[in-house]
Short mmCIF file of C-alpha atoms (C1' of nucleotides) in Angstrom, two decimals:
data_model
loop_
_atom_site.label_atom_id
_atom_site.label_comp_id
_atom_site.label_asym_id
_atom_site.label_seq_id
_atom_site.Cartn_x
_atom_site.Cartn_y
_atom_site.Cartn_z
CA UNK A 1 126.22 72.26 3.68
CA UNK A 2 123.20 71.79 5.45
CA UNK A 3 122.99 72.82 9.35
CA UNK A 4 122.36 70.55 11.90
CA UNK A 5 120.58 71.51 15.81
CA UNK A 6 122.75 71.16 18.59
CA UNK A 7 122.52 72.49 21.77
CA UNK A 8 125.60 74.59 21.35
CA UNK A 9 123.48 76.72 18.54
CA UNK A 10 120.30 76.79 20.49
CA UNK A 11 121.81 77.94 23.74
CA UNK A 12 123.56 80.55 22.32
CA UNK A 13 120.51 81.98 20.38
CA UNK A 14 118.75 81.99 23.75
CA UNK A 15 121.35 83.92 25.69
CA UNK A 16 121.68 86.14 22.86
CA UNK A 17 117.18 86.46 22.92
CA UNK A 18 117.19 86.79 26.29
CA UNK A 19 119.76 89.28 26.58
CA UNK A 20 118.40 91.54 23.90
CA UNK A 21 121.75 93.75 23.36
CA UNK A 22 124.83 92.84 21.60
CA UNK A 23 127.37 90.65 23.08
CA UNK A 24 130.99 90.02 22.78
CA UNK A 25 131.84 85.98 22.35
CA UNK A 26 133.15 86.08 25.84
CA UNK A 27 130.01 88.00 27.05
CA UNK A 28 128.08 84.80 25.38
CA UNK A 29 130.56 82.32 26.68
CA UNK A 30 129.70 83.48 30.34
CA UNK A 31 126.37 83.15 30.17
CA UNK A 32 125.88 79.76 28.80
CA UNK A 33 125.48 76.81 31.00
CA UNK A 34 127.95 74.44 29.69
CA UNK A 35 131.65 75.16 28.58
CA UNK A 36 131.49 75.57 24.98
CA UNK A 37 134.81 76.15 22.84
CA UNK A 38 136.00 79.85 21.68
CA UNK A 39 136.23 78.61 18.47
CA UNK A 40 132.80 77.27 18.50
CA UNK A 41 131.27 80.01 19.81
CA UNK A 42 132.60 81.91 16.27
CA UNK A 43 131.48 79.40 14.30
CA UNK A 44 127.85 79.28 15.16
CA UNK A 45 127.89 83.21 15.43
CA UNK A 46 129.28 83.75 11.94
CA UNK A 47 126.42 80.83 10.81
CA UNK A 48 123.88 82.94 12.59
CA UNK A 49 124.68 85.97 10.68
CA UNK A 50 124.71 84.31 6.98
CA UNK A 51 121.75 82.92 7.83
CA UNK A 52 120.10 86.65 9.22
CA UNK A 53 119.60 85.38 12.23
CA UNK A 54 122.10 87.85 14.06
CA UNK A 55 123.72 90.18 12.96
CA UNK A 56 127.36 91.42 13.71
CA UNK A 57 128.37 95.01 14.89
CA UNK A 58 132.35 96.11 15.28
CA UNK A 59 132.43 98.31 17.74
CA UNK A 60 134.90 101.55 18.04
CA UNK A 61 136.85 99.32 20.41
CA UNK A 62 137.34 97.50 17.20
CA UNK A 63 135.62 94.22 18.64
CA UNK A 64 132.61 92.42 17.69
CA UNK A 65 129.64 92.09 19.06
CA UNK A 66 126.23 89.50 17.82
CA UNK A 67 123.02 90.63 18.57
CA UNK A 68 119.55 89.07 17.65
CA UNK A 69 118.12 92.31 16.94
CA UNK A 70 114.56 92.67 18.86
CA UNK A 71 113.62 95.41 16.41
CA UNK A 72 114.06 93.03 13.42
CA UNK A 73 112.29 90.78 15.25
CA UNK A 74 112.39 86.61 14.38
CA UNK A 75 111.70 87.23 10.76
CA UNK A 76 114.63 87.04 7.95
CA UNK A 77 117.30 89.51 9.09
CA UNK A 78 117.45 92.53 6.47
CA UNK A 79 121.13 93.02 6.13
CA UNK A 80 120.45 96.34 5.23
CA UNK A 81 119.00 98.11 8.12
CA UNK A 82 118.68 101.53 9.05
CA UNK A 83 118.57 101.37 12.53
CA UNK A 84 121.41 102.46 15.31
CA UNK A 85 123.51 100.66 17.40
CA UNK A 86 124.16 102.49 20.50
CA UNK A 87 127.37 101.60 22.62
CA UNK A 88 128.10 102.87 25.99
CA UNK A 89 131.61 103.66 26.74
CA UNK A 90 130.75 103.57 30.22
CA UNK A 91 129.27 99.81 30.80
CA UNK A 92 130.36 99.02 26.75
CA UNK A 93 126.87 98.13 26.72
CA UNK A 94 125.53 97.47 22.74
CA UNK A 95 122.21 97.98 22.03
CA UNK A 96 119.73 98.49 19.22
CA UNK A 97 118.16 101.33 18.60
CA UNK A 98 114.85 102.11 17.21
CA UNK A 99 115.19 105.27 15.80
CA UNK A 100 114.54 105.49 12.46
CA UNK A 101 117.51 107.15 10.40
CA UNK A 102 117.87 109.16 7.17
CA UNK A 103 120.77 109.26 6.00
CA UNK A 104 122.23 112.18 3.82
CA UNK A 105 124.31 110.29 1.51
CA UNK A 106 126.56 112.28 -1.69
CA UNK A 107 125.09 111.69 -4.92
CA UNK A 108 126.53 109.00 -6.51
CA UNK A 109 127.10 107.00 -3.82
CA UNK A 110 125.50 103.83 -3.69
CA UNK A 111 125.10 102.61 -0.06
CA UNK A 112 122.48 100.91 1.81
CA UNK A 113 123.38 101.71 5.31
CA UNK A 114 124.58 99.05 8.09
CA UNK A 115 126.65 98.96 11.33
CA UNK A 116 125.57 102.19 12.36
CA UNK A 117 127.19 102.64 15.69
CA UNK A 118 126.94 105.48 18.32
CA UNK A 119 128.90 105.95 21.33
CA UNK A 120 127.71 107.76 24.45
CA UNK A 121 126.20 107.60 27.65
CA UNK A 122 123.22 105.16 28.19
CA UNK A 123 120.20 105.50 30.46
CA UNK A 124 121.83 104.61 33.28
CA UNK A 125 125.44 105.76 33.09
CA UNK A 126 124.57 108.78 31.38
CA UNK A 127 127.25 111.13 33.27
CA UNK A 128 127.81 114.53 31.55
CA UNK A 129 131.66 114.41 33.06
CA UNK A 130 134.52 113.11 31.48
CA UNK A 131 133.03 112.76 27.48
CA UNK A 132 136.00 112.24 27.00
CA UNK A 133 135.02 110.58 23.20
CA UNK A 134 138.39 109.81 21.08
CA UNK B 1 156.06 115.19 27.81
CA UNK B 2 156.19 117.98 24.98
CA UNK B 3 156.26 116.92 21.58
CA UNK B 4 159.09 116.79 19.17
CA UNK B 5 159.00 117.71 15.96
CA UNK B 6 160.64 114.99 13.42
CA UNK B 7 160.48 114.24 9.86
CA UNK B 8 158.25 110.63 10.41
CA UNK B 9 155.66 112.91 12.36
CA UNK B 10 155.80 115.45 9.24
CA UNK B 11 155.76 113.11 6.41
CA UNK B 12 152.68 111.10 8.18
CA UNK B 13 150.41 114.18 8.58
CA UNK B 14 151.23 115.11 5.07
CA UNK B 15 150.67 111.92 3.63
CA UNK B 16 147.29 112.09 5.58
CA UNK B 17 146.72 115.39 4.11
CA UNK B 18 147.39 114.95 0.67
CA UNK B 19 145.00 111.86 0.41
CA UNK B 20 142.43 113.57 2.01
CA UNK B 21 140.71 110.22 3.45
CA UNK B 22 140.92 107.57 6.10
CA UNK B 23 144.05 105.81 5.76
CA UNK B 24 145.48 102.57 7.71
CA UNK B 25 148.42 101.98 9.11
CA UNK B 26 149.55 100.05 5.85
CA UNK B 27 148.36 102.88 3.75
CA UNK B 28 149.89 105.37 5.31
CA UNK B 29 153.21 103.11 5.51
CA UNK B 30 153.36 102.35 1.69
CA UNK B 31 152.63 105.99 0.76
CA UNK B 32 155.83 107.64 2.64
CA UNK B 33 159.26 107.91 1.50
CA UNK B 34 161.69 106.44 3.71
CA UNK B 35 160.70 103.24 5.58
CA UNK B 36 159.26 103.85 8.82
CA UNK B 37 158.31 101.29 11.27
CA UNK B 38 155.12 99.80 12.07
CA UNK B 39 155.56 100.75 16.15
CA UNK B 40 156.33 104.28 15.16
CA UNK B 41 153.53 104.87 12.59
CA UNK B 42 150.87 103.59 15.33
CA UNK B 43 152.53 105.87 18.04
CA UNK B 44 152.65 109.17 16.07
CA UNK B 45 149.10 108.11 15.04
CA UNK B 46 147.79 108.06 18.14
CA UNK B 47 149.63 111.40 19.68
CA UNK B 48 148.00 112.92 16.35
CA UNK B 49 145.10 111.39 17.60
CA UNK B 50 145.39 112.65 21.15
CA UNK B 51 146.41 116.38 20.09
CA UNK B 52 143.04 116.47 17.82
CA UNK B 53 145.43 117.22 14.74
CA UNK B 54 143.64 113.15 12.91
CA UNK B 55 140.75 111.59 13.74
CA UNK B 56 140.52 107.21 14.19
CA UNK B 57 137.60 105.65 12.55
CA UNK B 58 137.08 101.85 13.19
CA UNK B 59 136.09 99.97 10.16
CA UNK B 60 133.63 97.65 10.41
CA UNK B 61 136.57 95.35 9.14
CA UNK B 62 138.01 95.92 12.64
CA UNK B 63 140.67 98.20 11.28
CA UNK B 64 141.79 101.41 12.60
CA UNK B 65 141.77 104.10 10.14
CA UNK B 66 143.10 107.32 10.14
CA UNK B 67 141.93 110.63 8.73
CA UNK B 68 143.45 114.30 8.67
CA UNK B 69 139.72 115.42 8.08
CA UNK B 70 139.49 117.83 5.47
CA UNK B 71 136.31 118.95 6.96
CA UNK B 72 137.33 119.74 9.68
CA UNK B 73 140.12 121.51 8.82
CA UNK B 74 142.93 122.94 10.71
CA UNK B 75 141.41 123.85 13.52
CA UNK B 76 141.49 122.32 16.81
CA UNK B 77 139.84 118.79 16.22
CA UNK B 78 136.38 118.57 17.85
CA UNK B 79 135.81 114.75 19.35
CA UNK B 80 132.52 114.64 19.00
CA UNK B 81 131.63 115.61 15.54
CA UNK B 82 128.31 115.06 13.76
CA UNK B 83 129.54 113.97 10.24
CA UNK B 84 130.04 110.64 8.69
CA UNK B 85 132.88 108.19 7.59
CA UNK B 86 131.78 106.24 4.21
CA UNK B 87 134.22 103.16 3.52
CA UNK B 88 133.64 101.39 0.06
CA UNK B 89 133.23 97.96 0.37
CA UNK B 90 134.67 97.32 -2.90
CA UNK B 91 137.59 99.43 -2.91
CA UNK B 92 137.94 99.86 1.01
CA UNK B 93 138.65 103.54 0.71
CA UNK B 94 137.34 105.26 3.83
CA UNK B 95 136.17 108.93 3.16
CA UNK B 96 134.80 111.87 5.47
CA UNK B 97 131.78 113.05 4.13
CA UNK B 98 130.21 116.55 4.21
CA UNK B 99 126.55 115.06 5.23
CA UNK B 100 125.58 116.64 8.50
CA UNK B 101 123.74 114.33 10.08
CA UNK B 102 120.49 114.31 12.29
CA UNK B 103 120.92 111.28 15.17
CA UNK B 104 117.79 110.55 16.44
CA UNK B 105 118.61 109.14 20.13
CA UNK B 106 116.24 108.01 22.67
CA UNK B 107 115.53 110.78 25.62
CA UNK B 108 117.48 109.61 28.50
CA UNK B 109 120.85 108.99 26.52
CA UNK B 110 123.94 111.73 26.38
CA UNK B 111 125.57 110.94 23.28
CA UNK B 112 127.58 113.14 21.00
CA UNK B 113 127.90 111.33 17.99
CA UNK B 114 131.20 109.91 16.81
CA UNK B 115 133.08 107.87 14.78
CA UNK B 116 129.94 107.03 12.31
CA UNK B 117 130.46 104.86 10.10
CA UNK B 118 128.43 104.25 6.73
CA UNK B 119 129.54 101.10 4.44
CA UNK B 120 128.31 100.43 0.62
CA UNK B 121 130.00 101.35 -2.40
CA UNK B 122 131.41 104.74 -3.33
CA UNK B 123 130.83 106.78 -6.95
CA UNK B 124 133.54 105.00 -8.61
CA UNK B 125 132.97 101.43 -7.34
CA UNK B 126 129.54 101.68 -7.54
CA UNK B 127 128.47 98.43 -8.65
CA UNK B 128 124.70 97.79 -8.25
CA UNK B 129 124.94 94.19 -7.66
CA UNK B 130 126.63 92.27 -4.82
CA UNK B 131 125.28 94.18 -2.22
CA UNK B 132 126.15 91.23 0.40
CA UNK B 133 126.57 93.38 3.19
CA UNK B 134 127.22 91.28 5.94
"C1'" DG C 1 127.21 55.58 7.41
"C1'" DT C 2 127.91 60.00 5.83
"C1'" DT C 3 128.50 64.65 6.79
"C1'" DT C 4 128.33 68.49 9.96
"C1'" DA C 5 129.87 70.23 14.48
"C1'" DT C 6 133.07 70.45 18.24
"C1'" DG C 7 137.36 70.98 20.99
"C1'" DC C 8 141.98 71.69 21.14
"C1'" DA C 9 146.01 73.77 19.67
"C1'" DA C 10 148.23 76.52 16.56
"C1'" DA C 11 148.25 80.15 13.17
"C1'" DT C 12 146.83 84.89 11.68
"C1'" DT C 13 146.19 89.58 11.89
"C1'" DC C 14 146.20 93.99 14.04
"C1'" DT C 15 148.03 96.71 17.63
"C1'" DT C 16 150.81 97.73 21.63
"C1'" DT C 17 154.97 97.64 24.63
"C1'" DG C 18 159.85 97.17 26.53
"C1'" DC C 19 164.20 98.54 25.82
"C1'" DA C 20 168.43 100.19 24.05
"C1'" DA C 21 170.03 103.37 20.57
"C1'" DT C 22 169.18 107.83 18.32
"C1'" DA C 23 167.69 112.50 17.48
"C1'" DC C 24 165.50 116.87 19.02
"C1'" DT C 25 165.78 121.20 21.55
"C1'" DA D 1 172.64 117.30 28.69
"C1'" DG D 2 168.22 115.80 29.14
"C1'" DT D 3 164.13 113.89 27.32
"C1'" DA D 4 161.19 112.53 23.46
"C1'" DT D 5 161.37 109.43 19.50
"C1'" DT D 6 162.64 105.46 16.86
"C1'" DG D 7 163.44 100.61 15.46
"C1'" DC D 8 163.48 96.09 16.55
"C1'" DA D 9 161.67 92.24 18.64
"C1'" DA D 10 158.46 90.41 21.47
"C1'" DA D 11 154.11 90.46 23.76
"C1'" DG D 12 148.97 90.88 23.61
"C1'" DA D 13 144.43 90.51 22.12
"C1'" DA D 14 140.74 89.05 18.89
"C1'" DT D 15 139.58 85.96 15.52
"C1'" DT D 16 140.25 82.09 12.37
"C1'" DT D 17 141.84 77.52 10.83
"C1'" DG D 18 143.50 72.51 10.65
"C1'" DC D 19 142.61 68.28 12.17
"C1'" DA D 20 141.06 64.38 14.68
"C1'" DT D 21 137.04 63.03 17.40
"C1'" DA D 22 132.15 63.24 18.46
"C1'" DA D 23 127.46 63.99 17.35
"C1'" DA D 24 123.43 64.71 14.14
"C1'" DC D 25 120.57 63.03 10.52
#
DNA sequence: GTTTATGCAAATTCTTTGCAATACT
DNA sequence: AGTATTGCAAAGAATTTGCATAAAC
């Protein structure tokens, strides 16, 4: 099945460039120009991500959310990264982290790591009150 | 609005106990005794969930799962703990593991660290090849 | 012209909610 | 007795799918 260009695909790349975090498909949807179908929108998102171009994240909200990754840059996407996602339960913000993770993993247990997510408090609505994490 | 104590609430937290790992709501369902609705199994979840007794992990198959967490004990559940969830990717099991865990987070973010979640494939499953994580 | 992509509507899956009946304390 | 809990059915929300039409190559 061989993938075609269409404007649907390149528009939402750009939004999802030019945003730089991880969006929701209704965080996409409002930022593209024309109307494009729900549906659609999934389509071309799950493409992205079997082709490493994006790559998904569920957040604790239990959602999902695309991000080009700026840290993994254009080339091929490693599925396997070890990098964070960071979501703020204040703005639900998703962004990717640079830190660089080790992970302390049982012996025995085979498992690259992926869809490492962190809630919190980002730059700016980093409030010590009401943590309330659940 | 003080809690009651009934058998559905005691057979879920012992179900949760004996297993010792993350279960779902369909887990947790086919493991009890009598039949107990789906409505009820979610709501006694969730009080567990709000008195700190069980701890909700969100797969990154967008599933809620639920853990009495043997590390943690007894004790009072603390939100915002530092340890991770594994879930196999063959066999889905969802464990708590021991790991403590070093997050390295940009200076300017408050973030205690919760619901982490590590996928691959567990000492049992552990299959060396198809590792498609998506 | 053939095959992929899209839009629309409908189906799925997971989770929550309203409400009347039931069970705790 | 009074209030929390349960079951059932229905509502919600997120995502996927079927199918006919439109657009790419």
């Amino acid at each position: 099945m061989k993938r075609r260009t269409t404007s649907s695909k390149t528009e939402i790349l750009e939004v999802l460039k030019s945003s730089g975090n991880a969006m929701s498909h209704e965080m996409i949807q409002t930022e593209l120009h024309r109307k494009v179908d729900r549906a659609t929108i999934y389509r071309v998102l799950n493409q992205f991500c079997e082709d490493g171009k994006v790559h998904k994240i569920v957040g604790d909200d239990g959602k999902q959310y695309f991000a080009f990754c700026m840290n993994c840059g254009e080339k091929k996407h490693v599925h396997s990264h070890k990098h964070l996602h960071f979501r703020c339960l204040e703005c639900g913000k998703v962004e990717c982290l640079e830190s660089e993770l080790s992970l302390p993993l049982p012996s025995g247990y085979i498992g690259k790591v992926h869809n490492l997510l962190v809630s919190g408090y980002c730059r700016e609505c980093g409030s010590e009150e009401g943590n309330n994490f659940s």
